[in-house]
mmCIF file of C-alpha atoms in Angstrom:
data_model
loop_
_atom_site.group_PDB
_atom_site.id
_atom_site.type_symbol
_atom_site.label_atom_id
_atom_site.label_comp_id
_atom_site.label_asym_id
_atom_site.label_seq_id
_atom_site.Cartn_x
_atom_site.Cartn_y
_atom_site.Cartn_z
ATOM 1 C CA GLN Y 1 89.503 150.346 151.233
ATOM 2 C CA VAL Y 2 88.560 147.310 149.187
ATOM 3 C CA GLN Y 3 89.307 143.823 150.473
ATOM 4 C CA LEU Y 4 88.858 140.551 148.587
ATOM 5 C CA VAL Y 5 88.631 136.980 149.875
ATOM 6 C CA GLU Y 6 88.499 133.989 147.529
ATOM 7 C CA SER Y 7 86.995 130.616 148.354
ATOM 8 C CA GLY Y 8 85.798 127.476 146.620
ATOM 9 C CA GLY Y 9 89.079 126.044 145.424
ATOM 10 C CA GLY Y 10 89.996 122.403 145.758
ATOM 11 C CA SER Y 11 90.675 119.228 143.830
ATOM 12 C CA VAL Y 12 88.519 118.285 140.866
ATOM 13 C CA ARG Y 13 88.740 115.633 138.173
ATOM 14 C CA ALA Y 14 89.359 116.555 134.568
ATOM 15 C CA GLY Y 15 86.057 117.241 132.870
ATOM 16 C CA GLY Y 16 84.416 118.215 136.127
ATOM 17 C CA SER Y 17 83.208 121.528 137.493
ATOM 18 C CA LEU Y 18 83.615 123.825 140.459
ATOM 19 C CA ARG Y 19 82.741 127.393 141.382
ATOM 20 C CA LEU Y 20 85.050 129.962 142.904
ATOM 21 C CA SER Y 21 83.697 132.842 144.964
ATOM 22 C CA CYS Y 22 85.146 136.233 145.837
ATOM 23 C CA ALA Y 23 83.719 138.253 148.709
ATOM 24 C CA VAL Y 24 84.160 142.009 148.279
ATOM 25 C CA SER Y 25 84.197 144.425 151.199
ATOM 26 C CA GLY Y 26 84.906 148.124 151.587
ATOM 27 C CA ARG Y 27 84.139 151.044 149.306
ATOM 28 C CA THR Y 28 83.918 150.293 145.603
ATOM 29 C CA PHE Y 29 83.427 152.688 142.701
ATOM 30 C CA SER Y 30 80.405 152.402 140.438
ATOM 31 C CA SER Y 31 82.649 152.263 137.373
ATOM 32 C CA SER Y 32 84.894 149.543 138.759
ATOM 33 C CA ALA Y 33 85.497 146.083 137.355
ATOM 34 C CA MET Y 34 86.391 142.701 138.813
ATOM 35 C CA GLY Y 35 88.668 140.052 137.418
ATOM 36 C CA TRP Y 36 90.020 136.574 137.933
ATOM 37 C CA PHE Y 37 93.665 135.727 137.330
ATOM 38 C CA ARG Y 38 95.608 132.528 137.888
ATOM 39 C CA GLN Y 39 99.193 131.487 138.451
ATOM 40 C CA ALA Y 40 100.762 128.056 138.114
ATOM 41 C CA PRO Y 41 104.052 127.221 139.902
ATOM 42 C CA GLY Y 42 107.017 128.729 138.086
ATOM 43 C CA LYS Y 43 104.813 130.670 135.689
ATOM 44 C CA ALA Y 44 103.635 134.253 135.454
ATOM 45 C CA ARG Y 45 100.198 135.251 136.592
ATOM 46 C CA GLU Y 46 97.753 135.337 133.696
ATOM 47 C CA PHE Y 47 94.378 136.851 132.961
ATOM 48 C CA VAL Y 48 91.376 134.524 133.106
ATOM 49 C CA ALA Y 49 88.196 136.605 133.038
ATOM 50 C CA SER Y 50 86.774 139.987 134.008
ATOM 51 C CA ILE Y 51 83.412 141.679 134.410
ATOM 52 C CA ASN Y 52 82.324 145.312 134.536
ATOM 53 C CA TRP Y 53 80.342 146.913 137.359
ATOM 54 C CA SER Y 54 76.912 146.064 135.939
ATOM 55 C CA GLY Y 55 77.805 142.587 134.714
ATOM 56 C CA GLY Y 56 76.890 143.538 131.159
ATOM 57 C CA ILE Y 57 80.417 143.196 129.798
ATOM 58 C CA THR Y 58 82.609 140.143 130.285
ATOM 59 C CA LEU Y 59 86.009 139.206 128.891
ATOM 60 C CA TYR Y 60 87.684 135.791 128.803
ATOM 61 C CA GLU Y 61 91.075 134.373 128.010
ATOM 62 C CA ASP Y 62 90.804 132.190 124.909
ATOM 63 C CA SER Y 63 91.627 128.910 126.641
ATOM 64 C CA VAL Y 64 88.703 129.250 129.060
ATOM 65 C CA LYS Y 65 86.146 130.808 126.714
ATOM 66 C CA GLY Y 66 83.077 128.602 126.536
ATOM 67 C CA ARG Y 67 84.081 126.704 129.666
ATOM 68 C CA PHE Y 68 84.273 129.371 132.388
ATOM 69 C CA THR Y 69 81.680 131.976 133.301
ATOM 70 C CA ILE Y 70 82.301 135.054 135.423
ATOM 71 C CA SER Y 71 79.349 136.666 137.179
ATOM 72 C CA ARG Y 72 78.648 139.039 140.039
ATOM 73 C CA ASP Y 73 76.045 139.667 142.696
ATOM 74 C CA ASN Y 74 76.279 143.335 143.624
ATOM 75 C CA VAL Y 75 73.639 143.091 146.345
ATOM 76 C CA ASN Y 76 75.691 140.570 148.290
ATOM 77 C CA LYS Y 77 79.016 141.861 146.922
ATOM 78 C CA LEU Y 78 80.155 138.556 145.482
ATOM 79 C CA VAL Y 79 81.976 137.644 142.285
ATOM 80 C CA TYR Y 80 81.942 134.114 140.922
ATOM 81 C CA LEU Y 81 83.945 132.056 138.485
ATOM 82 C CA GLN Y 82 82.045 128.988 137.322
ATOM 83 C CA MET Y 83 84.530 126.488 135.917
ATOM 84 C CA ASN Y 84 83.212 123.715 133.676
ATOM 85 C CA ARG Y 85 85.008 121.020 131.697
ATOM 86 C CA VAL Y 86 88.217 121.681 133.576
ATOM 87 C CA ASN Y 87 91.498 120.241 132.332
ATOM 88 C CA SER Y 88 95.031 119.922 133.650
ATOM 89 C CA GLY Y 89 95.929 123.333 132.235
ATOM 90 C CA ASP Y 90 93.518 124.905 134.702
ATOM 91 C CA THR Y 91 95.587 123.827 137.708
ATOM 92 C CA ALA Y 92 96.760 127.033 139.401
ATOM 93 C CA VAL Y 93 96.200 129.418 142.257
ATOM 94 C CA TYR Y 94 93.262 131.622 141.323
ATOM 95 C CA TYR Y 95 93.137 135.256 142.412
ATOM 96 C CA CYS Y 96 90.252 137.675 142.525
ATOM 97 C CA ALA Y 97 91.156 141.277 141.678
ATOM 98 C CA TYR Y 98 89.548 144.741 141.756
ATOM 99 C CA SER Y 99 89.963 147.488 139.154
ATOM 100 C CA GLY Y 100 88.945 150.850 140.571
ATOM 101 C CA TYR Y 101 88.805 152.695 137.238
ATOM 102 C CA GLY Y 102 87.216 149.880 135.249
ATOM 103 C CA GLY Y 103 90.150 148.530 133.266
ATOM 104 C CA MET Y 104 89.412 144.921 132.420
ATOM 105 C CA ARG Y 105 92.421 143.255 130.776
ATOM 106 C CA SER Y 106 95.805 144.420 132.062
ATOM 107 C CA GLU Y 107 97.099 143.405 135.480
ATOM 108 C CA THR Y 108 98.140 147.028 135.984
ATOM 109 C CA SER Y 109 94.467 148.022 136.059
ATOM 110 C CA PHE Y 110 93.829 145.845 139.098
ATOM 111 C CA GLY Y 111 95.079 147.425 142.284
ATOM 112 C CA VAL Y 112 93.586 145.111 144.909
ATOM 113 C CA TRP Y 113 94.078 141.358 145.052
ATOM 114 C CA GLY Y 114 92.759 138.509 147.148
ATOM 115 C CA GLN Y 115 94.910 135.900 148.852
ATOM 116 C CA GLY Y 116 94.268 133.243 146.216
ATOM 117 C CA THR Y 117 92.639 129.817 146.236
ATOM 118 C CA GLN Y 118 94.213 126.627 144.891
ATOM 119 C CA VAL Y 119 92.548 124.659 142.103
ATOM 120 C CA THR Y 120 94.029 121.257 141.278
ATOM 121 C CA VAL Y 121 92.738 119.227 138.346
ATOM 122 C CA SER Y 122 93.470 115.502 138.395
ATOM 123 C CA SER Y 123 93.379 113.185 135.407
#
């Protein structure tokens, strides 16, 4: 079965950058997709970005479009979220997620989740 482990979170100043990583292990389907979600305290988990199996299709939530970039390295089984020009609204726990059938937007499409990594943006 698929397992996901996030890393790369931490504290960063507003306007700065950091990169999150997700290590993927286990059997994955060729038509699968990967996504990043985030959750702030007291708020619902929300979609951030997703990428299809080949990396040729990416989707972004409007507030991060142009600032964040999702990418994947299928040889090393890694998924990245490059975060640039971060702001206070980006403070949250970030989760990597796996979609076995390739759905790329709804949380219900993602059946496997990582443990999360904290990102804190200071002003």
